[in-house]
mmCIF file with all atom_site columns, C-alpha atoms in Angstrom:
data_model
loop_
_atom_site.group_PDB
_atom_site.id
_atom_site.type_symbol
_atom_site.label_atom_id
_atom_site.label_alt_id
_atom_site.label_comp_id
_atom_site.label_asym_id
_atom_site.label_entity_id
_atom_site.label_seq_id
_atom_site.pdbx_PDB_ins_code
_atom_site.Cartn_x
_atom_site.Cartn_y
_atom_site.Cartn_z
_atom_site.occupancy
_atom_site.B_iso_or_equiv
_atom_site.pdbx_formal_charge
_atom_site.auth_seq_id
_atom_site.auth_comp_id
_atom_site.auth_asym_id
_atom_site.auth_atom_id
_atom_site.pdbx_PDB_model_num
ATOM 1   C CA . MET H 1 1   ? 40.986 23.991  -12.394 1.00 79.00 ? 19  MET H CA 1
ATOM 2   C CA . GLY H 1 2   ? 37.199 24.193  -12.209 1.00 77.00 ? 20  GLY H CA 1
ATOM 3   C CA . PHE H 1 3   ? 34.013 24.137  -14.276 1.00 86.00 ? 21  PHE H CA 1
ATOM 4   C CA . GLY H 1 4   ? 33.196 27.850  -14.244 1.00 81.00 ? 22  GLY H CA 1
ATOM 5   C CA . ASP H 1 5   ? 29.744 28.459  -12.750 1.00 83.00 ? 23  ASP H CA 1
ATOM 6   C CA . LEU H 1 6   ? 28.011 25.081  -12.324 1.00 85.00 ? 24  LEU H CA 1
ATOM 7   C CA . LYS H 1 7   ? 24.718 26.858  -11.727 1.00 85.00 ? 25  LYS H CA 1
ATOM 8   C CA . SER H 1 8   ? 24.814 28.283  -15.262 1.00 85.00 ? 26  SER H CA 1
ATOM 9   C CA . ALA H 1 9   ? 24.399 26.726  -18.707 1.00 86.00 ? 27  ALA H CA 1
ATOM 10  C CA . SER H 1 10  ? 28.022 27.484  -19.599 1.00 85.00 ? 28  SER H CA 1
ATOM 11  C CA . GLY H 1 11  ? 29.328 25.691  -16.508 1.00 84.00 ? 29  GLY H CA 1
ATOM 12  C CA . LEU H 1 12  ? 27.167 22.639  -17.188 1.00 89.00 ? 30  LEU H CA 1
ATOM 13  C CA . LYS H 1 13  ? 28.494 22.590  -20.763 1.00 89.00 ? 31  LYS H CA 1
ATOM 14  C CA . VAL H 1 14  ? 32.068 22.493  -19.408 1.00 88.00 ? 32  VAL H CA 1
ATOM 15  C CA . LEU H 1 15  ? 31.043 19.633  -17.101 1.00 88.00 ? 33  LEU H CA 1
ATOM 16  C CA . ASN H 1 16  ? 29.422 17.751  -20.012 1.00 88.00 ? 34  ASN H CA 1
ATOM 17  C CA . ASP H 1 17  ? 32.567 18.061  -22.153 1.00 90.00 ? 35  ASP H CA 1
ATOM 18  C CA . PHE H 1 18  ? 34.734 17.006  -19.198 1.00 90.00 ? 36  PHE H CA 1
ATOM 19  C CA . LEU H 1 19  ? 32.642 13.831  -18.741 1.00 88.00 ? 37  LEU H CA 1
ATOM 20  C CA . SER H 1 20  ? 32.614 12.914  -22.430 1.00 86.00 ? 38  SER H CA 1
ATOM 21  C CA . ASP H 1 21  ? 35.459 10.429  -21.858 1.00 86.00 ? 39  ASP H CA 1
ATOM 22  C CA . ARG H 1 22  ? 35.086 9.877   -18.097 1.00 85.00 ? 40  ARG H CA 1
ATOM 23  C CA . SER H 1 23  ? 32.626 8.007   -15.890 1.00 87.00 ? 41  SER H CA 1
ATOM 24  C CA . TYR H 1 24  ? 33.454 9.994   -12.763 1.00 90.00 ? 42  TYR H CA 1
ATOM 25  C CA . ILE H 1 25  ? 35.021 13.327  -11.745 1.00 90.00 ? 43  ILE H CA 1
ATOM 26  C CA . GLU H 1 26  ? 38.070 11.472  -10.409 1.00 87.00 ? 44  GLU H CA 1
ATOM 27  C CA . GLY H 1 27  ? 39.189 7.856   -10.779 1.00 84.00 ? 45  GLY H CA 1
ATOM 28  C CA . TYR H 1 28  ? 37.109 4.847   -11.749 1.00 85.00 ? 46  TYR H CA 1
ATOM 29  C CA . VAL H 1 29  ? 34.572 4.621   -8.905  1.00 87.00 ? 47  VAL H CA 1
ATOM 30  C CA . PRO H 1 30  ? 32.158 7.164   -7.395  1.00 88.00 ? 48  PRO H CA 1
ATOM 31  C CA . SER H 1 31  ? 33.869 9.265   -4.730  1.00 89.00 ? 49  SER H CA 1
ATOM 32  C CA . GLN H 1 32  ? 33.587 12.427  -2.672  1.00 89.00 ? 50  GLN H CA 1
ATOM 33  C CA . ALA H 1 33  ? 34.740 14.322  -5.774  1.00 88.00 ? 51  ALA H CA 1
ATOM 34  C CA . ASP H 1 34  ? 31.452 13.366  -7.485  1.00 89.00 ? 52  ASP H CA 1
ATOM 35  C CA . VAL H 1 35  ? 29.497 14.324  -4.351  1.00 89.00 ? 53  VAL H CA 1
ATOM 36  C CA . ALA H 1 36  ? 31.147 17.771  -4.226  1.00 87.00 ? 54  ALA H CA 1
ATOM 37  C CA . VAL H 1 37  ? 30.321 18.562  -7.868  1.00 89.00 ? 55  VAL H CA 1
ATOM 38  C CA . PHE H 1 38  ? 26.827 17.019  -7.644  1.00 90.00 ? 56  PHE H CA 1
ATOM 39  C CA . GLU H 1 39  ? 25.934 19.167  -4.631  1.00 88.00 ? 57  GLU H CA 1
ATOM 40  C CA . ALA H 1 40  ? 27.090 22.324  -6.460  1.00 87.00 ? 58  ALA H CA 1
ATOM 41  C CA . ILE H 1 41  ? 24.547 21.773  -9.265  1.00 87.00 ? 59  ILE H CA 1
ATOM 42  C CA . SER H 1 42  ? 21.200 23.420  -8.507  1.00 78.00 ? 60  SER H CA 1
ATOM 43  C CA . ALA H 1 43  ? 19.110 21.320  -10.952 1.00 84.00 ? 61  ALA H CA 1
ATOM 44  C CA . PRO H 1 44  ? 19.495 18.313  -13.318 1.00 88.00 ? 62  PRO H CA 1
ATOM 45  C CA . PRO H 1 45  ? 21.414 19.182  -16.513 1.00 90.00 ? 63  PRO H CA 1
ATOM 46  C CA . PRO H 1 46  ? 19.413 19.739  -19.742 1.00 90.00 ? 64  PRO H CA 1
ATOM 47  C CA . ALA H 1 47  ? 18.633 16.612  -21.754 1.00 89.00 ? 65  ALA H CA 1
ATOM 48  C CA . ASP H 1 48  ? 20.963 17.636  -24.604 1.00 91.00 ? 66  ASP H CA 1
ATOM 49  C CA . LEU H 1 49  ? 23.990 17.435  -22.282 1.00 90.00 ? 67  LEU H CA 1
ATOM 50  C CA . TYR H 1 50  ? 24.044 13.629  -22.518 1.00 85.00 ? 68  TYR H CA 1
ATOM 51  C CA . HIS H 1 51  ? 27.249 12.973  -20.582 1.00 90.00 ? 69  HIS H CA 1
ATOM 52  C CA . ALA H 1 52  ? 26.322 15.284  -17.725 1.00 89.00 ? 70  ALA H CA 1
ATOM 53  C CA . VAL H 1 53  ? 22.807 13.763  -17.514 1.00 90.00 ? 71  VAL H CA 1
ATOM 54  C CA . ARG H 1 54  ? 24.235 10.225  -17.410 1.00 91.00 ? 72  ARG H CA 1
ATOM 55  C CA . TRP H 1 55  ? 26.661 11.166  -14.649 1.00 90.00 ? 73  TRP H CA 1
ATOM 56  C CA . TYR H 1 56  ? 24.041 13.142  -12.681 1.00 91.00 ? 74  TYR H CA 1
ATOM 57  C CA . ASN H 1 57  ? 21.528 10.248  -12.655 1.00 90.00 ? 75  ASN H CA 1
ATOM 58  C CA . HIS H 1 58  ? 24.244 7.790   -11.677 1.00 89.00 ? 76  HIS H CA 1
ATOM 59  C CA . ILE H 1 59  ? 25.533 9.853   -8.732  1.00 88.00 ? 77  ILE H CA 1
ATOM 60  C CA . ARG H 1 60  ? 21.972 10.679  -7.618  1.00 88.00 ? 78  ARG H CA 1
ATOM 61  C CA . SER H 1 61  ? 21.386 6.950   -7.101  1.00 88.00 ? 79  SER H CA 1
ATOM 62  C CA . TYR H 1 62  ? 24.124 7.044   -4.419  1.00 85.00 ? 80  TYR H CA 1
ATOM 63  C CA . GLN H 1 63  ? 22.527 9.806   -2.332  1.00 83.00 ? 81  GLN H CA 1
ATOM 64  C CA . SER H 1 64  ? 21.525 7.521   0.538   1.00 83.00 ? 82  SER H CA 1
ATOM 65  C CA . GLU H 1 65  ? 25.125 6.341   0.960   1.00 83.00 ? 83  GLU H CA 1
ATOM 66  C CA . LYS H 1 66  ? 27.065 9.370   -0.274  1.00 83.00 ? 84  LYS H CA 1
ATOM 67  C CA . SER H 1 67  ? 28.834 9.826   3.074   1.00 84.00 ? 85  SER H CA 1
ATOM 68  C CA . SER H 1 68  ? 30.378 6.365   2.719   1.00 85.00 ? 86  SER H CA 1
ATOM 69  C CA . LEU H 1 69  ? 31.899 7.013   -0.720  1.00 88.00 ? 87  LEU H CA 1
ATOM 70  C CA . PRO H 1 70  ? 35.717 7.029   -0.691  1.00 88.00 ? 88  PRO H CA 1
ATOM 71  C CA . GLY H 1 71  ? 37.946 10.067  -0.826  1.00 86.00 ? 89  GLY H CA 1
ATOM 72  C CA . VAL H 1 72  ? 37.998 13.510  0.760   1.00 86.00 ? 90  VAL H CA 1
ATOM 73  C CA . LYS H 1 73  ? 35.729 16.304  -0.464  1.00 85.00 ? 91  LYS H CA 1
ATOM 74  C CA . LYS H 1 74  ? 37.851 19.186  -1.768  1.00 87.00 ? 92  LYS H CA 1
ATOM 75  C CA . PRO H 1 75  ? 37.005 22.714  -3.008  1.00 86.00 ? 93  PRO H CA 1
ATOM 76  C CA . LEU H 1 76  ? 35.364 22.801  -6.460  1.00 80.00 ? 94  LEU H CA 1
ATOM 77  C CA . GLY H 1 77  ? 38.378 24.635  -7.843  1.00 82.00 ? 95  GLY H CA 1
ATOM 78  C CA . GLN H 1 78  ? 40.433 21.447  -7.453  1.00 84.00 ? 96  GLN H CA 1
ATOM 79  C CA . TYR H 1 79  ? 38.245 19.487  -9.891  1.00 88.00 ? 97  TYR H CA 1
ATOM 80  C CA . GLY H 1 80  ? 37.669 19.844  -13.611 1.00 82.00 ? 98  GLY H CA 1
ATOM 81  C CA . PRO H 1 81  ? 39.726 20.812  -16.654 1.00 83.00 ? 99  PRO H CA 1
ATOM 82  C CA . LEU H 1 82  ? 42.876 22.903  -16.438 1.00 83.00 ? 100 LEU H CA 1
ATOM 83  C CA . GLY H 1 83  ? 42.592 26.559  -17.332 1.00 80.00 ? 101 GLY H CA 1
ATOM 84  C CA . VAL H 1 84  ? 38.978 26.923  -16.091 1.00 82.00 ? 102 VAL H CA 1
ATOM 85  C CA . ALA H 1 85  ? 38.383 28.660  -12.767 1.00 83.00 ? 103 ALA H CA 1
ATOM 86  C CA . ASP H 1 86  ? 35.562 27.832  -10.395 1.00 82.00 ? 104 ASP H CA 1
ATOM 87  C CA . THR H 1 87  ? 33.026 30.672  -10.151 1.00 84.00 ? 105 THR H CA 1
ATOM 88  C CA . THR H 1 88  ? 30.071 28.724  -8.764  1.00 82.00 ? 106 THR H CA 1
ATOM 89  C CA . SER H 1 89  ? 28.103 30.994  -6.452  1.00 75.00 ? 107 SER H CA 1
ATOM 90  C CA . GLY H 1 90  ? 27.826 29.768  -2.879  1.00 63.00 ? 108 GLY H CA 1
ATOM 91  C CA . SER H 1 91  ? 30.739 27.340  -3.187  1.00 54.00 ? 109 SER H CA 1
ATOM 92  C CA . ALA H 1 92  ? 33.360 27.456  -0.482  1.00 48.00 ? 110 ALA H CA 1
ATOM 93  C CA . PRO H 1 93  ? 36.426 25.365  0.352   1.00 46.00 ? 111 PRO H CA 1
ATOM 94  C CA . THR H 1 94  ? 35.720 22.396  2.518   1.00 43.00 ? 112 THR H CA 1
ATOM 95  C CA . THR H 1 95  ? 37.103 22.933  5.996   1.00 44.00 ? 113 THR H CA 1
ATOM 96  C CA . ALA H 1 96  ? 38.517 20.405  8.397   1.00 42.00 ? 114 ALA H CA 1
ATOM 97  C CA . LYS H 1 97  ? 35.323 20.643  10.457  1.00 46.00 ? 115 LYS H CA 1
ATOM 98  C CA . ASP H 1 98  ? 33.341 19.243  7.507   1.00 45.00 ? 116 ASP H CA 1
ATOM 99  C CA . GLU H 1 99  ? 35.485 16.118  7.438   1.00 45.00 ? 117 GLU H CA 1
ATOM 100 C CA . ASP H 1 100 ? 34.704 14.542  10.798  1.00 50.00 ? 118 ASP H CA 1
ATOM 101 C CA . ASP H 1 101 ? 36.415 11.296  9.826   1.00 50.00 ? 119 ASP H CA 1
ATOM 102 C CA . ASP H 1 102 ? 39.717 12.780  8.741   1.00 48.00 ? 120 ASP H CA 1
ATOM 103 C CA . ASP H 1 103 ? 40.507 15.488  11.267  1.00 49.00 ? 121 ASP H CA 1
ATOM 104 C CA . ILE H 1 104 ? 40.849 13.175  14.257  1.00 49.00 ? 122 ILE H CA 1
ATOM 105 C CA . ASP H 1 105 ? 44.281 13.386  15.804  1.00 52.00 ? 123 ASP H CA 1
ATOM 106 C CA . LEU H 1 106 ? 44.723 9.721   16.627  1.00 50.00 ? 124 LEU H CA 1
ATOM 107 C CA . PHE H 1 107 ? 48.093 9.981   18.280  1.00 51.00 ? 125 PHE H CA 1
ATOM 108 C CA . GLY H 1 108 ? 48.482 13.523  19.591  1.00 50.00 ? 126 GLY H CA 1
ATOM 109 C CA . SER H 1 109 ? 51.866 14.798  20.724  1.00 51.00 ? 127 SER H CA 1
ATOM 110 C CA . ASP H 1 110 ? 54.691 12.542  21.831  1.00 51.00 ? 128 ASP H CA 1
ATOM 111 C CA . GLU H 1 111 ? 55.894 15.162  24.318  1.00 54.00 ? 129 GLU H CA 1
ATOM 112 C CA . GLU H 1 112 ? 54.933 14.956  27.981  1.00 53.00 ? 130 GLU H CA 1
ATOM 113 C CA . GLU H 1 113 ? 52.636 12.008  27.389  1.00 58.00 ? 131 GLU H CA 1
ATOM 114 C CA . ASP H 1 114 ? 51.289 10.637  30.628  1.00 71.00 ? 132 ASP H CA 1
ATOM 115 C CA . ALA H 1 115 ? 48.807 8.005   31.700  1.00 77.00 ? 133 ALA H CA 1
ATOM 116 C CA . GLU H 1 116 ? 45.816 10.290  31.194  1.00 77.00 ? 134 GLU H CA 1
ATOM 117 C CA . ALA H 1 117 ? 46.891 11.173  27.663  1.00 79.00 ? 135 ALA H CA 1
ATOM 118 C CA . THR H 1 118 ? 47.352 7.485   26.852  1.00 80.00 ? 136 THR H CA 1
ATOM 119 C CA . ARG H 1 119 ? 43.871 6.681   28.136  1.00 79.00 ? 137 ARG H CA 1
ATOM 120 C CA . LEU H 1 120 ? 42.300 9.465   26.072  1.00 82.00 ? 138 LEU H CA 1
ATOM 121 C CA . LYS H 1 121 ? 44.168 8.320   22.991  1.00 81.00 ? 139 LYS H CA 1
ATOM 122 C CA . GLU H 1 122 ? 42.933 4.746   23.384  1.00 81.00 ? 140 GLU H CA 1
ATOM 123 C CA . GLU H 1 123 ? 39.352 5.943   23.859  1.00 82.00 ? 141 GLU H CA 1
ATOM 124 C CA . ARG H 1 124 ? 39.518 8.011   20.690  1.00 83.00 ? 142 ARG H CA 1
ATOM 125 C CA . LEU H 1 125 ? 40.993 5.100   18.734  1.00 83.00 ? 143 LEU H CA 1
ATOM 126 C CA . ALA H 1 126 ? 38.192 2.833   19.939  1.00 82.00 ? 144 ALA H CA 1
ATOM 127 C CA . ALA H 1 127 ? 35.516 5.407   19.078  1.00 80.00 ? 145 ALA H CA 1
ATOM 128 C CA . TYR H 1 128 ? 37.029 5.966   15.645  1.00 77.00 ? 146 TYR H CA 1
ATOM 129 C CA . ALA H 1 129 ? 37.162 2.213   14.907  1.00 76.00 ? 147 ALA H CA 1
ATOM 130 C CA . ALA H 1 130 ? 33.554 1.760   16.074  1.00 76.00 ? 148 ALA H CA 1
ATOM 131 C CA . LYS H 1 131 ? 32.359 4.589   13.832  1.00 75.00 ? 149 LYS H CA 1
ATOM 132 C CA . LYS H 1 132 ? 34.158 3.193   10.801  1.00 69.00 ? 150 LYS H CA 1
ATOM 133 C CA . SER H 1 133 ? 32.750 -0.300  11.380  1.00 68.00 ? 151 SER H CA 1
ATOM 134 C CA . LYS H 1 134 ? 29.170 1.011   11.259  1.00 67.00 ? 152 LYS H CA 1
ATOM 135 C CA . LYS H 1 135 ? 29.523 2.598   7.844   1.00 66.00 ? 153 LYS H CA 1
ATOM 136 C CA . PRO H 1 136 ? 27.661 0.680   5.105   1.00 67.00 ? 154 PRO H CA 1
ATOM 137 C CA . ALA H 1 137 ? 29.625 -0.861  2.273   1.00 67.00 ? 155 ALA H CA 1
ATOM 138 C CA . VAL H 1 138 ? 29.616 0.967   -1.064  1.00 71.00 ? 156 VAL H CA 1
ATOM 139 C CA . ILE H 1 139 ? 27.138 -0.647  -3.465  1.00 76.00 ? 157 ILE H CA 1
ATOM 140 C CA . ALA H 1 140 ? 28.569 -1.111  -6.960  1.00 82.00 ? 158 ALA H CA 1
ATOM 141 C CA . LYS H 1 141 ? 26.264 0.331   -9.626  1.00 84.00 ? 159 LYS H CA 1
ATOM 142 C CA . SER H 1 142 ? 26.402 0.842   -13.372 1.00 84.00 ? 160 SER H CA 1
ATOM 143 C CA . SER H 1 143 ? 24.770 3.509   -15.534 1.00 86.00 ? 161 SER H CA 1
ATOM 144 C CA . ILE H 1 144 ? 23.510 2.060   -18.847 1.00 84.00 ? 162 ILE H CA 1
ATOM 145 C CA . LEU H 1 145 ? 22.234 3.963   -21.902 1.00 86.00 ? 163 LEU H CA 1
ATOM 146 C CA . LEU H 1 146 ? 20.004 1.700   -24.034 1.00 85.00 ? 164 LEU H CA 1
ATOM 147 C CA . ASP H 1 147 ? 19.039 2.212   -27.697 1.00 85.00 ? 165 ASP H CA 1
ATOM 148 C CA . VAL H 1 148 ? 15.713 0.534   -28.542 1.00 85.00 ? 166 VAL H CA 1
ATOM 149 C CA . LYS H 1 149 ? 14.901 0.570   -32.263 1.00 84.00 ? 167 LYS H CA 1
ATOM 150 C CA . PRO H 1 150 ? 11.346 0.064   -33.628 1.00 84.00 ? 168 PRO H CA 1
ATOM 151 C CA . TRP H 1 151 ? 10.417 -2.221  -36.487 1.00 79.00 ? 169 TRP H CA 1
ATOM 152 C CA . ASP H 1 152 ? 9.203  0.637   -38.714 1.00 80.00 ? 170 ASP H CA 1
ATOM 153 C CA . ASP H 1 153 ? 7.878  4.218   -38.685 1.00 81.00 ? 171 ASP H CA 1
ATOM 154 C CA . GLU H 1 154 ? 4.400  3.012   -37.647 1.00 84.00 ? 172 GLU H CA 1
ATOM 155 C CA . THR H 1 155 ? 5.537  1.612   -34.293 1.00 83.00 ? 173 THR H CA 1
ATOM 156 C CA . ASP H 1 156 ? 3.867  3.373   -31.357 1.00 88.00 ? 174 ASP H CA 1
ATOM 157 C CA . MET H 1 157 ? 6.915  4.776   -29.548 1.00 88.00 ? 175 MET H CA 1
ATOM 158 C CA . ALA H 1 158 ? 4.904  5.652   -26.431 1.00 90.00 ? 176 ALA H CA 1
ATOM 159 C CA . LYS H 1 159 ? 3.839  1.998   -26.145 1.00 89.00 ? 177 LYS H CA 1
ATOM 160 C CA . LEU H 1 160 ? 7.412  0.959   -26.828 1.00 86.00 ? 178 LEU H CA 1
ATOM 161 C CA . GLU H 1 161 ? 8.707  3.041   -23.917 1.00 89.00 ? 179 GLU H CA 1
ATOM 162 C CA . GLU H 1 162 ? 5.853  1.864   -21.672 1.00 89.00 ? 180 GLU H CA 1
ATOM 163 C CA . CYS H 1 163 ? 6.831  -1.730  -22.397 1.00 85.00 ? 181 CYS H CA 1
ATOM 164 C CA . VAL H 1 164 ? 10.510 -1.063  -21.636 1.00 84.00 ? 182 VAL H CA 1
ATOM 165 C CA . ARG H 1 165 ? 9.699  0.640   -18.342 1.00 87.00 ? 183 ARG H CA 1
ATOM 166 C CA . SER H 1 166 ? 7.365  -2.218  -17.388 1.00 86.00 ? 184 SER H CA 1
ATOM 167 C CA . ILE H 1 167 ? 10.466 -4.357  -16.835 1.00 83.00 ? 185 ILE H CA 1
ATOM 168 C CA . GLN H 1 168 ? 10.989 -4.083  -13.094 1.00 85.00 ? 186 GLN H CA 1
ATOM 169 C CA . MET H 1 169 ? 13.456 -5.875  -10.848 1.00 83.00 ? 187 MET H CA 1
ATOM 170 C CA . ASP H 1 170 ? 15.252 -5.273  -7.610  1.00 85.00 ? 188 ASP H CA 1
ATOM 171 C CA . GLY H 1 171 ? 18.300 -3.089  -8.279  1.00 84.00 ? 189 GLY H CA 1
ATOM 172 C CA . LEU H 1 172 ? 16.994 -1.535  -11.525 1.00 86.00 ? 190 LEU H CA 1
ATOM 173 C CA . VAL H 1 173 ? 15.988 2.150   -11.749 1.00 89.00 ? 191 VAL H CA 1
ATOM 174 C CA . TRP H 1 174 ? 14.816 3.684   -15.033 1.00 89.00 ? 192 TRP H CA 1
ATOM 175 C CA . GLY H 1 175 ? 15.870 7.257   -15.780 1.00 91.00 ? 193 GLY H CA 1
ATOM 176 C CA . GLN H 1 176 ? 15.315 9.808   -18.522 1.00 92.00 ? 194 GLN H CA 1
ATOM 177 C CA . SER H 1 177 ? 14.465 8.922   -22.115 1.00 92.00 ? 195 SER H CA 1
ATOM 178 C CA . LYS H 1 178 ? 14.181 10.630  -25.477 1.00 93.00 ? 196 LYS H CA 1
ATOM 179 C CA . LEU H 1 179 ? 13.435 9.847   -29.122 1.00 93.00 ? 197 LEU H CA 1
ATOM 180 C CA . VAL H 1 180 ? 16.405 10.123  -31.497 1.00 92.00 ? 198 VAL H CA 1
ATOM 181 C CA . PRO H 1 181 ? 15.951 10.271  -35.315 1.00 91.00 ? 199 PRO H CA 1
ATOM 182 C CA . VAL H 1 182 ? 17.690 7.472   -37.205 1.00 87.00 ? 200 VAL H CA 1
ATOM 183 C CA . GLY H 1 183 ? 16.461 8.287   -40.745 1.00 85.00 ? 201 GLY H CA 1
ATOM 184 C CA . TYR H 1 184 ? 13.476 7.953   -43.072 1.00 83.00 ? 202 TYR H CA 1
ATOM 185 C CA . GLY H 1 185 ? 11.102 9.287   -40.435 1.00 83.00 ? 203 GLY H CA 1
ATOM 186 C CA . ILE H 1 186 ? 12.024 6.538   -37.973 1.00 89.00 ? 204 ILE H CA 1
ATOM 187 C CA . LYS H 1 187 ? 13.076 7.348   -34.433 1.00 90.00 ? 205 LYS H CA 1
ATOM 188 C CA . LYS H 1 188 ? 14.702 5.135   -31.830 1.00 90.00 ? 206 LYS H CA 1
ATOM 189 C CA . LEU H 1 189 ? 14.083 5.212   -28.096 1.00 89.00 ? 207 LEU H CA 1
ATOM 190 C CA . GLN H 1 190 ? 17.151 6.139   -26.041 1.00 92.00 ? 208 GLN H CA 1
ATOM 191 C CA . ILE H 1 191 ? 16.640 5.453   -22.339 1.00 91.00 ? 209 ILE H CA 1
ATOM 192 C CA . ASN H 1 192 ? 18.948 5.542   -19.330 1.00 90.00 ? 210 ASN H CA 1
ATOM 193 C CA . CYS H 1 193 ? 18.911 3.177   -16.365 1.00 87.00 ? 211 CYS H CA 1
ATOM 194 C CA . VAL H 1 194 ? 21.020 2.518   -13.270 1.00 87.00 ? 212 VAL H CA 1
ATOM 195 C CA . VAL H 1 195 ? 21.536 -1.052  -12.046 1.00 83.00 ? 213 VAL H CA 1
ATOM 196 C CA . GLU H 1 196 ? 23.073 -2.540  -8.936  1.00 84.00 ? 214 GLU H CA 1
ATOM 197 C CA . ASP H 1 197 ? 25.738 -4.882  -10.278 1.00 79.00 ? 215 ASP H CA 1
ATOM 198 C CA . ASP H 1 198 ? 25.178 -7.591  -7.644  1.00 78.00 ? 216 ASP H CA 1
ATOM 199 C CA . LYS H 1 199 ? 21.415 -7.725  -8.275  1.00 79.00 ? 217 LYS H CA 1
ATOM 200 C CA . VAL H 1 200 ? 21.170 -7.219  -12.040 1.00 72.00 ? 218 VAL H CA 1
ATOM 201 C CA . SER H 1 201 ? 23.565 -9.462  -13.903 1.00 60.00 ? 219 SER H CA 1
ATOM 202 C CA . GLY H 1 202 ? 24.982 -6.862  -16.251 1.00 48.00 ? 220 GLY H CA 1
ATOM 203 C CA . LEU H 1 203 ? 23.889 -5.325  -19.523 1.00 47.00 ? 221 LEU H CA 1
ATOM 204 C CA . LEU H 1 204 ? 23.299 -8.573  -21.448 1.00 47.00 ? 222 LEU H CA 1
ATOM 205 C CA . LEU H 1 205 ? 20.622 -9.832  -19.031 1.00 46.00 ? 223 LEU H CA 1
ATOM 206 C CA . LEU H 1 206 ? 18.832 -6.484  -19.160 1.00 47.00 ? 224 LEU H CA 1
ATOM 207 C CA . VAL H 1 207 ? 18.970 -6.274  -22.968 1.00 51.00 ? 225 VAL H CA 1
ATOM 208 C CA . ASP H 1 208 ? 17.692 -9.867  -23.281 1.00 50.00 ? 226 ASP H CA 1
ATOM 209 C CA . GLN H 1 209 ? 14.694 -9.074  -21.095 1.00 49.00 ? 227 GLN H CA 1
ATOM 210 C CA . VAL H 1 210 ? 13.958 -5.867  -22.992 1.00 50.00 ? 228 VAL H CA 1
ATOM 211 C CA . SER H 1 211 ? 14.149 -7.716  -26.331 1.00 51.00 ? 229 SER H CA 1
ATOM 212 C CA . VAL H 1 212 ? 11.799 -10.496 -25.215 1.00 44.00 ? 230 VAL H CA 1
ATOM 213 C CA . ARG H 1 213 ? 9.272  -8.032  -23.805 1.00 48.00 ? 231 ARG H CA 1
ATOM 214 C CA . LEU H 1 214 ? 9.319  -5.926  -26.977 1.00 47.00 ? 232 LEU H CA 1
ATOM 215 C CA . ILE H 1 215 ? 8.776  -8.944  -29.209 1.00 45.00 ? 233 ILE H CA 1
ATOM 216 C CA . ARG H 1 216 ? 5.890  -10.269 -27.130 1.00 44.00 ? 234 ARG H CA 1
ATOM 217 C CA . SER H 1 217 ? 4.077  -7.017  -26.460 1.00 40.00 ? 235 SER H CA 1
ATOM 218 C CA . PRO H 1 218 ? 4.219  -3.806  -28.492 1.00 41.00 ? 236 PRO H CA 1
ATOM 219 C CA . VAL H 1 219 ? 5.499  -5.128  -31.834 1.00 36.00 ? 237 VAL H CA 1
ATOM 220 C CA . THR H 1 220 ? 3.122  -8.119  -31.972 1.00 34.00 ? 238 THR H CA 1
ATOM 221 C CA . HIS H 1 221 ? 0.215  -5.912  -30.933 1.00 36.00 ? 239 HIS H CA 1
ATOM 222 C CA . LEU H 1 222 ? 0.965  -3.244  -33.523 1.00 33.00 ? 240 LEU H CA 1
ATOM 223 C CA . GLN H 1 223 ? 1.306  -5.642  -36.413 1.00 33.00 ? 241 GLN H CA 1
ATOM 224 C CA . GLN H 1 224 ? -1.973 -7.444  -35.836 1.00 30.00 ? 242 GLN H CA 1
#
């Protein structure tokens, strides 16, 4: 398993294909698997690798709380499609020393246990529980790719994007955008955003606000 060399275009292409039908490297929530692959990439993927760009922007929004994401970080060769070996330069298997939460021997040996060993064990259990209790909760986020279509080929697409990005709210972060041809010289705006699920009430609320802003600002202005 692996993605080849994630610091090369070919490796990023393997990653993009792997994410074409997945939201995350493993499972259905961001985890240490996503952190391991994210940290192996030296720069954001090219814009034409849509799936890799979506995933990269989404995981980047978790950087401040990446240590609290679930799972155990494994070597890169244990992620990715079968039949592809990991050749990423500088990658190395994660050692037990890197996982300070998971290498604690909570119970030690049952042989020759005395009062001192019991005391040490209880202290380590208490320290471990205290450390776990201080970890912040994982914030649920969603990555959304919006298609914003103009009225006609005379619509100012720069103004259109400016209007979309002017929508600001707590828990909303705008990402990369591009213009995609739809036919007859008309292009649509495709723009990515990441939202915190508890603060932004899903895709419908965001689309409603975008629609209202577009109707009131750039389209009305352009047709006067």
